[in-house]
Amino acid sequence: LEASPTFALDSKANEIDIELKKQGDYVVRFGIGQPDFNTPENIKEAGKRAIDENKTKYTPAAGIGELKEAIVNKFKKDNGLEYEPANIMAGIGAKQVLDTIMRAFINPGDGVLVPKPYWVSYTQQVVLSDGVPLEVDFKDDLKIDVDNLKKVISEFNAPIKLIIINSPNNPTGAVYLKEELEEIAQICLDNGIYIIADEVYEKFIYGDISHHSIAGFSQELKDLTITVNAVSKTYAMTGWRIGYCAADKAIIKQMSKIQGQSPSNPCSIAQWAAIEAMEGDQGSVELMRNEYEKRRNYVYDRLKSIDGIECGLPEGAFYAFPKVSGLYNDRVKTSDDFSGQLLEEGRVAVVPGSAFGDDRYVRISYAASMDKIVDGMDRIEKFCKGL
Ligand SMILES: Cc1ncc(COP(=O)(O)O)c(C=O)c1O
């Protein structure tokens, strides 16, 4: 099992940061993927109220009824999906929900399709469940290469249980169009492959494109899809650890059994805060989205202006995924070299593309204040010019 490279990088950045702070400098942190905003006040108040009202006991393993109702309403309002509470499971962040899906589906040796570039935990969660991660190539637009997908499916000679589709995407910022999702979904239908639709960044989309939920395309696809989401990114609640999913009742029943044995319910207080997040005022989400859009535009313009870097316009999430291999030389030969030296010399933390399955790229998280972004992009430009 591999350690999470984003956490490893962040702790190295932290060490260097502590040293630099003694000299009045600091590391610009574009590594970790979490909102720089604080959890909105109304949500924090709901958490405090839950403590004062002693809502601090064990809850049903898959979440309290009130939370499941709030999630049912969310899917209906935001995604046009009709579910009942028995279709819902809440867990300790989207990460733990994803892990529970893997455990519920995978027998030793089963395949799980993981399109590259992938969020770092997908492949390792498959490995933890004794499955085989089947990497799928991507095209220049950073989206799934459908021909390669078909090839990987036809060449694997054990059952393929799942595919993970993440749109808006971490690490690329790509957002899939409806027809692109439909094409992939049809291949899954034809091959009986269940779809994990990881939609944790659905609210952060820029320009005039839209988010589409595969489960909404047809009843057949609704039956085949497990839609995963969380309050973590949408409401700047990464530390509260509430994620959830919607799926066929039989799937949720099996997942809830696993949840009941390990690890039991997600934090009771955080569940009440998550209800307020989903049912309370949504103004903070649009404020954050607007801010991310400004930052996205700025980062993209700056990256485009650096000789040797290629970068498409990220349409969602809060990441840019520039191709930096055009700058590789005798000293900097890999994305690990690039990000390592950028950290040591340029004092900017970015995640090497190797962590996501492609060594030509690095990931920049622009979930940082505009001041830091301007400073960080100046530093990146200077570093690149010196290569
Ligand atoms: C694509 C993707 N899915 C899931 C998660 C996990 O989210 P959570 O913090 O709710 O566990 C992340 C977090 O970085 C992510 O980027």
Short mmCIF file of C-alpha atoms and ligand atoms in Angstrom, two decimals:
data_model
loop_
_atom_site.label_atom_id
_atom_site.label_comp_id
_atom_site.label_asym_id
_atom_site.label_seq_id
_atom_site.Cartn_x
_atom_site.Cartn_y
_atom_site.Cartn_z
CA LEU A 1 0.00 0.00 0.00
CA GLU A 2 1.26 3.46 -0.89
CA ALA A 3 1.13 6.42 1.52
CA SER A 4 -1.08 9.33 0.44
CA PRO A 5 1.33 11.52 -1.57
CA THR A 6 -0.66 14.69 -0.97
CA PHE A 7 -0.41 14.26 2.80
CA ALA A 8 3.31 13.33 2.51
CA LEU A 9 4.00 16.41 0.41
CA ASP A 10 2.07 18.64 2.76
CA SER A 11 4.05 17.48 5.76
CA LYS A 12 7.34 18.14 3.92
CA ALA A 13 6.05 21.58 2.91
CA ASN A 14 5.16 22.14 6.54
CA GLU A 15 8.70 21.34 7.73
CA ILE A 16 10.25 23.73 5.21
CA ASP A 17 7.63 26.34 6.05
CA ILE A 18 8.55 26.26 9.74
CA GLU A 19 12.23 26.88 8.86
CA LEU A 20 11.40 29.64 6.36
CA LYS A 21 9.10 31.43 8.81
CA LYS A 22 12.12 31.96 11.07
CA GLN A 23 13.62 33.98 8.20
CA GLY A 24 10.40 35.88 7.45
CA ASP A 25 9.48 33.78 4.40
CA TYR A 26 7.01 30.91 3.86
CA VAL A 27 5.99 28.13 1.49
CA VAL A 28 3.07 28.83 -0.84
CA ARG A 29 0.86 25.79 -0.36
CA PHE A 30 -0.79 24.66 -3.60
CA GLY A 31 -0.56 21.01 -2.53
CA ILE A 32 -3.49 19.95 -0.41
CA GLY A 33 -6.98 19.85 -1.89
CA GLN A 34 -9.14 21.62 0.61
CA PRO A 35 -11.07 24.90 0.67
CA ASP A 36 -9.22 27.76 2.34
CA PHE A 37 -12.60 29.12 3.49
CA ASN A 38 -13.95 28.56 6.98
CA THR A 39 -17.11 26.55 7.55
CA PRO A 40 -20.05 29.01 7.26
CA GLU A 41 -21.37 30.38 10.58
CA ASN A 42 -24.87 28.85 10.35
CA ILE A 43 -23.30 25.39 10.02
CA LYS A 44 -20.92 25.92 12.93
CA GLU A 45 -23.87 27.11 15.05
CA ALA A 46 -25.79 23.92 14.22
CA GLY A 47 -22.79 21.89 15.40
CA LYS A 48 -22.62 23.85 18.66
CA ARG A 49 -26.36 23.44 19.16
CA ALA A 50 -26.03 19.68 18.69
CA ILE A 51 -23.48 19.58 21.51
CA ASP A 52 -25.65 21.73 23.80
CA GLU A 53 -28.65 19.51 23.09
CA ASN A 54 -26.57 16.43 23.94
CA LYS A 55 -26.83 14.94 20.48
CA THR A 56 -23.61 13.20 21.29
CA LYS A 57 -24.56 9.54 21.43
CA TYR A 58 -24.20 6.67 18.94
CA THR A 59 -26.52 7.03 15.99
CA PRO A 60 -27.70 4.48 13.41
CA ALA A 61 -24.57 3.36 11.54
CA ALA A 62 -25.72 4.71 8.16
CA GLY A 63 -26.74 8.08 9.62
CA ILE A 64 -29.70 9.60 11.48
CA GLY A 65 -33.08 9.69 9.75
CA GLU A 66 -33.05 13.50 9.60
CA LEU A 67 -29.74 13.48 7.73
CA LYS A 68 -30.95 10.85 5.29
CA GLU A 69 -34.06 12.97 4.64
CA ALA A 70 -31.85 16.01 4.00
CA ILE A 71 -29.76 13.96 1.57
CA VAL A 72 -32.88 12.67 -0.21
CA ASN A 73 -34.04 16.29 -0.61
CA LYS A 74 -30.63 17.37 -1.85
CA PHE A 75 -30.55 14.71 -4.57
CA LYS A 76 -34.04 15.73 -5.66
CA LYS A 77 -33.38 19.48 -5.64
CA ASP A 78 -29.86 19.53 -7.10
CA ASN A 79 -29.72 16.42 -9.27
CA GLY A 80 -33.36 15.60 -10.10
CA LEU A 81 -32.91 12.15 -8.52
CA GLU A 82 -35.75 10.51 -6.57
CA TYR A 83 -34.61 8.38 -3.66
CA GLU A 84 -35.94 7.13 -0.34
CA PRO A 85 -33.97 7.09 2.93
CA ALA A 86 -33.33 3.36 2.36
CA ASN A 87 -31.30 4.34 -0.73
CA ILE A 88 -28.95 6.50 1.36
CA MET A 89 -25.88 5.86 3.49
CA ALA A 90 -23.86 8.54 5.27
CA GLY A 91 -20.26 7.93 6.24
CA ILE A 92 -17.06 9.51 7.48
CA GLY A 93 -16.39 11.68 4.43
CA ALA A 94 -16.67 10.60 0.82
CA LYS A 95 -13.40 8.75 1.32
CA GLN A 96 -14.83 6.27 3.80
CA VAL A 97 -18.03 5.89 1.78
CA LEU A 98 -15.89 5.00 -1.27
CA ASP A 99 -13.93 2.48 0.79
CA THR A 100 -17.17 0.85 1.94
CA ILE A 101 -18.35 0.55 -1.66
CA MET A 102 -15.09 -1.21 -2.57
CA ARG A 103 -15.44 -3.58 0.36
CA ALA A 104 -19.05 -4.36 -0.53
CA PHE A 105 -18.34 -5.10 -4.21
CA ILE A 106 -14.85 -6.50 -4.55
CA ASN A 107 -13.88 -10.15 -4.19
CA PRO A 108 -10.15 -10.95 -4.34
CA GLY A 109 -8.89 -10.53 -7.90
CA ASP A 110 -11.88 -8.52 -9.19
CA GLY A 111 -11.08 -5.59 -11.43
CA VAL A 112 -12.02 -1.94 -10.84
CA LEU A 113 -11.61 0.52 -13.70
CA VAL A 114 -9.77 3.61 -12.54
CA PRO A 115 -9.43 6.23 -15.29
CA LYS A 116 -6.17 8.18 -15.20
CA PRO A 117 -5.29 10.70 -13.95
CA TYR A 118 -7.00 9.52 -10.78
CA TRP A 119 -7.53 10.82 -7.29
CA VAL A 120 -4.80 9.14 -5.28
CA SER A 121 -6.95 7.06 -2.93
CA TYR A 122 -8.99 5.23 -5.58
CA THR A 123 -6.30 2.74 -6.59
CA GLN A 124 -5.16 2.16 -3.02
CA GLN A 125 -8.69 1.53 -1.78
CA VAL A 126 -9.10 -1.09 -4.51
CA VAL A 127 -5.83 -2.70 -3.35
CA LEU A 128 -7.04 -2.64 0.27
CA SER A 129 -10.05 -4.72 -0.80
CA ASP A 130 -7.79 -7.18 -2.65
CA GLY A 131 -9.04 -5.94 -6.02
CA VAL A 132 -7.02 -5.09 -9.11
CA PRO A 133 -7.01 -1.42 -10.18
CA LEU A 134 -7.30 -1.31 -13.98
CA GLU A 135 -5.92 2.01 -15.17
CA VAL A 136 -7.53 3.59 -18.23
CA ASP A 137 -5.69 6.09 -20.43
CA PHE A 138 -6.83 9.64 -21.08
CA LYS A 139 -6.83 11.84 -24.16
CA ASP A 140 -5.28 15.28 -24.62
CA ASP A 141 -8.41 16.88 -23.14
CA LEU A 142 -7.60 14.93 -19.94
CA LYS A 143 -10.80 12.87 -20.25
CA ILE A 144 -11.24 9.08 -20.57
CA ASP A 145 -9.95 7.49 -23.77
CA VAL A 146 -13.02 5.40 -24.61
CA ASP A 147 -11.15 3.11 -27.02
CA ASN A 148 -8.66 2.31 -24.30
CA LEU A 149 -11.54 1.73 -21.86
CA LYS A 150 -13.01 -0.89 -24.20
CA LYS A 151 -9.58 -2.49 -24.67
CA VAL A 152 -8.92 -2.71 -20.92
CA ILE A 153 -12.35 -4.28 -20.38
CA SER A 154 -11.84 -6.85 -23.14
CA GLU A 155 -8.35 -7.84 -21.99
CA PHE A 156 -9.05 -8.45 -18.29
CA ASN A 157 -10.01 -12.03 -17.64
CA ALA A 158 -11.62 -11.81 -14.21
CA PRO A 159 -14.87 -10.00 -13.29
CA ILE A 160 -14.80 -6.21 -13.54
CA LYS A 161 -17.08 -4.90 -10.81
CA LEU A 162 -16.81 -1.12 -10.86
CA ILE A 163 -15.64 1.99 -12.68
CA ILE A 164 -14.98 5.28 -10.92
CA ILE A 165 -16.07 8.41 -12.75
CA ASN A 166 -15.12 11.69 -11.10
CA SER A 167 -16.59 14.84 -12.61
CA PRO A 168 -15.68 17.64 -11.91
CA ASN A 169 -12.33 15.94 -11.69
CA ASN A 170 -9.52 15.88 -9.20
CA PRO A 171 -6.71 16.38 -10.32
CA THR A 172 -7.54 17.79 -13.77
CA GLY A 173 -10.50 20.12 -13.18
CA ALA A 174 -12.17 18.53 -16.23
CA VAL A 175 -15.98 18.41 -16.32
CA TYR A 176 -17.63 15.73 -18.48
CA LEU A 177 -20.35 16.66 -20.95
CA LYS A 178 -23.62 14.72 -20.86
CA GLU A 179 -22.88 12.91 -24.12
CA GLU A 180 -19.42 11.90 -22.90
CA LEU A 181 -20.92 10.40 -19.73
CA GLU A 182 -23.63 8.67 -21.76
CA GLU A 183 -21.06 6.98 -23.98
CA ILE A 184 -19.10 5.67 -20.98
CA ALA A 185 -22.30 4.68 -19.15
CA GLN A 186 -23.49 2.65 -22.16
CA ILE A 187 -20.24 0.67 -22.12
CA CYS A 188 -20.83 -0.04 -18.43
CA LEU A 189 -24.41 -1.14 -19.10
CA ASP A 190 -23.25 -3.44 -21.90
CA ASN A 191 -20.68 -5.04 -19.61
CA GLY A 192 -22.63 -5.07 -16.32
CA ILE A 193 -20.11 -2.78 -14.61
CA TYR A 194 -21.38 -0.72 -11.68
CA ILE A 195 -20.55 2.98 -11.78
CA ILE A 196 -19.26 5.01 -8.87
CA ALA A 197 -20.08 8.63 -9.72
CA ASP A 198 -17.89 10.72 -7.45
CA GLU A 199 -19.55 14.13 -7.52
CA VAL A 200 -17.88 15.83 -4.55
CA TYR A 201 -16.96 18.90 -6.63
CA GLU A 202 -20.34 19.26 -8.35
CA LYS A 203 -20.94 22.79 -7.04
CA PHE A 204 -17.65 24.15 -8.32
CA ILE A 205 -18.12 24.55 -12.04
CA TYR A 206 -17.14 27.67 -14.01
CA GLY A 207 -18.33 29.30 -17.18
CA ASP A 208 -21.59 28.08 -18.66
CA ILE A 209 -21.20 24.31 -18.54
CA SER A 210 -23.33 22.11 -16.27
CA HIS A 211 -22.91 19.13 -14.01
CA HIS A 212 -24.69 15.90 -14.97
CA SER A 213 -25.46 12.94 -12.72
CA ILE A 214 -25.21 9.60 -14.53
CA ALA A 215 -27.91 8.16 -12.24
CA GLY A 216 -30.36 10.62 -13.82
CA PHE A 217 -29.95 9.34 -17.38
CA SER A 218 -32.27 6.30 -17.13
CA GLN A 219 -33.74 3.87 -14.61
CA GLU A 220 -31.25 1.21 -15.76
CA LEU A 221 -28.35 3.55 -15.05
CA LYS A 222 -29.85 4.63 -11.74
CA ASP A 223 -29.84 0.97 -10.70
CA LEU A 224 -26.21 0.61 -11.81
CA THR A 225 -24.85 3.82 -10.25
CA ILE A 226 -23.69 4.67 -6.77
CA THR A 227 -23.58 8.46 -6.53
CA VAL A 228 -21.07 9.66 -3.97
CA ASN A 229 -20.98 13.14 -2.53
CA ALA A 230 -19.99 14.97 0.65
CA VAL A 231 -20.41 18.24 2.48
CA SER A 232 -16.61 18.44 2.71
CA LYS A 233 -15.77 20.56 -0.35
CA THR A 234 -19.16 22.17 -1.01
CA TYR A 235 -19.45 23.74 2.44
CA ALA A 236 -15.78 23.98 3.42
CA MET A 237 -16.32 21.18 5.97
CA THR A 238 -13.37 18.88 5.30
CA GLY A 239 -12.65 18.33 9.00
CA TRP A 240 -16.23 17.47 9.94
CA ARG A 241 -16.05 14.24 7.93
CA ILE A 242 -19.51 13.73 6.48
CA GLY A 243 -19.91 12.07 3.10
CA TYR A 244 -22.80 10.09 1.67
CA CYS A 245 -24.04 8.06 -1.24
CA ALA A 246 -27.25 7.02 -2.96
CA ALA A 247 -27.71 3.64 -4.59
CA ASP A 248 -30.05 0.69 -5.03
CA LYS A 249 -31.48 -0.38 -1.64
CA ALA A 250 -29.81 -3.81 -1.78
CA ILE A 251 -26.40 -2.17 -2.19
CA ILE A 252 -27.04 0.25 0.68
CA LYS A 253 -28.15 -2.65 2.87
CA GLN A 254 -24.84 -4.48 2.32
CA MET A 255 -22.82 -1.30 2.77
CA SER A 256 -24.68 -0.47 5.99
CA LYS A 257 -23.76 -3.89 7.39
CA ILE A 258 -20.08 -3.11 6.82
CA GLN A 259 -20.58 0.33 8.31
CA GLY A 260 -22.23 -1.22 11.38
CA GLN A 261 -19.28 -3.50 12.07
CA SER A 262 -16.61 -0.96 11.20
CA PRO A 263 -16.50 1.99 11.80
CA SER A 264 -20.11 2.64 12.98
CA ASN A 265 -21.80 5.99 12.64
CA PRO A 266 -20.11 9.17 11.48
CA CYS A 267 -19.82 11.83 14.21
CA SER A 268 -23.29 12.68 15.58
CA ILE A 269 -22.50 16.39 15.92
CA ALA A 270 -21.18 16.62 12.38
CA GLN A 271 -24.34 14.92 11.09
CA TRP A 272 -26.47 17.73 12.56
CA ALA A 273 -24.14 20.33 11.10
CA ALA A 274 -24.40 18.61 7.70
CA ILE A 275 -28.20 18.85 7.84
CA GLU A 276 -27.91 22.62 8.32
CA ALA A 277 -25.38 22.73 5.48
CA MET A 278 -27.78 21.07 3.06
CA GLU A 279 -31.01 22.67 4.26
CA GLY A 280 -29.86 26.12 5.38
CA ASP A 281 -28.93 29.19 3.37
CA GLN A 282 -26.87 28.25 0.29
CA GLY A 283 -25.40 31.74 -0.27
CA SER A 284 -21.94 30.77 0.96
CA VAL A 285 -21.60 28.12 -1.75
CA GLU A 286 -22.10 30.67 -4.53
CA LEU A 287 -19.69 33.08 -2.83
CA MET A 288 -17.02 30.40 -2.74
CA ARG A 289 -17.73 29.36 -6.33
CA ASN A 290 -17.35 32.95 -7.55
CA GLU A 291 -14.07 33.29 -5.71
CA TYR A 292 -12.74 30.00 -7.11
CA GLU A 293 -13.72 31.09 -10.61
CA LYS A 294 -11.65 34.30 -10.30
CA ARG A 295 -8.71 32.30 -9.04
CA ARG A 296 -9.12 29.69 -11.76
CA ASN A 297 -9.02 32.41 -14.44
CA TYR A 298 -5.93 33.99 -12.93
CA VAL A 299 -4.00 30.73 -12.50
CA TYR A 300 -4.89 29.61 -16.01
CA ASP A 301 -3.75 32.92 -17.57
CA ARG A 302 -0.48 32.81 -15.69
CA LEU A 303 0.21 29.17 -16.59
CA LYS A 304 -0.55 29.82 -20.26
CA SER A 305 2.03 32.60 -20.32
CA ILE A 306 4.91 30.40 -19.09
CA ASP A 307 7.06 29.02 -21.91
CA GLY A 308 7.26 25.23 -21.83
CA ILE A 309 3.99 24.71 -19.90
CA GLU A 310 0.81 23.46 -21.56
CA CYS A 311 -2.49 23.82 -19.77
CA GLY A 312 -6.12 23.42 -20.76
CA LEU A 313 -8.78 25.54 -19.08
CA PRO A 314 -9.92 23.70 -15.94
CA GLU A 315 -13.72 23.83 -15.89
CA GLY A 316 -14.41 22.72 -12.36
CA ALA A 317 -13.15 21.72 -8.89
CA PHE A 318 -10.23 23.85 -7.64
CA TYR A 319 -7.30 22.35 -9.49
CA ALA A 320 -5.18 23.11 -12.53
CA PHE A 321 -3.20 20.26 -14.06
CA PRO A 322 -0.49 21.77 -16.25
CA LYS A 323 1.80 19.63 -18.39
CA VAL A 324 5.32 20.56 -17.33
CA SER A 325 7.29 17.84 -19.14
CA GLY A 326 8.26 20.42 -21.79
CA LEU A 327 10.56 21.90 -19.15
CA TYR A 328 12.29 18.67 -18.15
CA ASN A 329 16.08 18.71 -18.51
CA ASP A 330 19.15 16.95 -17.06
CA ARG A 331 18.36 18.21 -13.59
CA VAL A 332 14.57 17.90 -13.63
CA LYS A 333 13.53 14.64 -15.28
CA THR A 334 10.27 13.72 -13.58
CA SER A 335 7.26 15.34 -11.93
CA ASP A 336 8.75 14.34 -8.55
CA ASP A 337 11.96 16.21 -9.45
CA PHE A 338 9.91 19.17 -10.62
CA SER A 339 7.76 19.44 -7.51
CA GLY A 340 10.69 18.58 -5.20
CA GLN A 341 12.89 21.32 -6.62
CA LEU A 342 10.02 23.78 -6.87
CA LEU A 343 9.49 23.23 -3.15
CA GLU A 344 13.18 23.48 -2.19
CA GLU A 345 14.17 26.35 -4.49
CA GLY A 346 10.94 28.08 -5.39
CA ARG A 347 9.19 27.57 -2.03
CA VAL A 348 5.93 26.46 -3.64
CA ALA A 349 4.24 23.12 -2.91
CA VAL A 350 2.47 21.36 -5.81
CA VAL A 351 1.69 17.65 -6.17
CA PRO A 352 3.66 15.63 -8.76
CA GLY A 353 1.60 14.06 -11.53
CA SER A 354 3.16 10.68 -10.67
CA ALA A 355 0.78 10.60 -7.71
CA PHE A 356 -2.16 10.61 -10.13
CA GLY A 357 -0.70 8.18 -12.67
CA ASP A 358 1.06 10.51 -15.13
CA ASP A 359 4.55 11.87 -14.78
CA ARG A 360 4.24 14.71 -17.28
CA TYR A 361 1.99 16.87 -15.12
CA VAL A 362 1.75 18.53 -11.73
CA ARG A 363 -1.38 19.51 -9.80
CA ILE A 364 -1.89 23.02 -8.52
CA SER A 365 -4.67 23.50 -5.98
CA TYR A 366 -5.92 27.08 -6.16
CA ALA A 367 -7.93 26.80 -2.97
CA ALA A 368 -5.69 29.52 -1.52
CA SER A 369 -6.14 33.28 -1.04
CA MET A 370 -5.63 35.52 -4.08
CA ASP A 371 -2.53 37.09 -2.46
CA LYS A 372 -0.95 33.69 -2.03
CA ILE A 373 -1.92 32.71 -5.57
CA VAL A 374 -0.29 35.81 -7.08
CA ASP A 375 2.85 35.23 -5.02
CA GLY A 376 2.87 31.50 -5.81
CA MET A 377 2.45 32.03 -9.55
CA ASP A 378 5.30 34.60 -9.53
CA ARG A 379 7.49 32.01 -7.83
CA ILE A 380 6.47 29.24 -10.25
CA GLU A 381 7.21 31.48 -13.23
CA LYS A 382 10.62 32.38 -11.88
CA PHE A 383 11.42 28.72 -11.17
CA CYS A 384 10.36 27.66 -14.68
CA LYS A 385 12.42 30.41 -16.31
CA GLY A 386 15.45 29.14 -14.42
CA LEU A 387 15.14 25.58 -15.76
C1 LIG B 1 -12.35 13.27 -5.99
C2 LIG B 1 -12.45 13.17 -4.51
N1 LIG B 1 -13.29 12.28 -3.99
C3 LIG B 1 -13.41 12.15 -2.65
C4 LIG B 1 -12.68 12.93 -1.79
C5 LIG B 1 -12.83 12.71 -0.32
O1 LIG B 1 -13.63 13.66 0.27
P1 LIG B 1 -13.92 13.63 1.85
O2 LIG B 1 -13.09 14.70 2.44
O3 LIG B 1 -15.40 13.91 1.96
O4 LIG B 1 -13.57 12.30 2.37
C6 LIG B 1 -11.79 13.86 -2.29
C7 LIG B 1 -10.96 14.67 -1.38
O5 LIG B 1 -9.92 15.18 -1.71
C8 LIG B 1 -11.67 14.00 -3.70
O6 LIG B 1 -10.83 14.89 -4.24
#
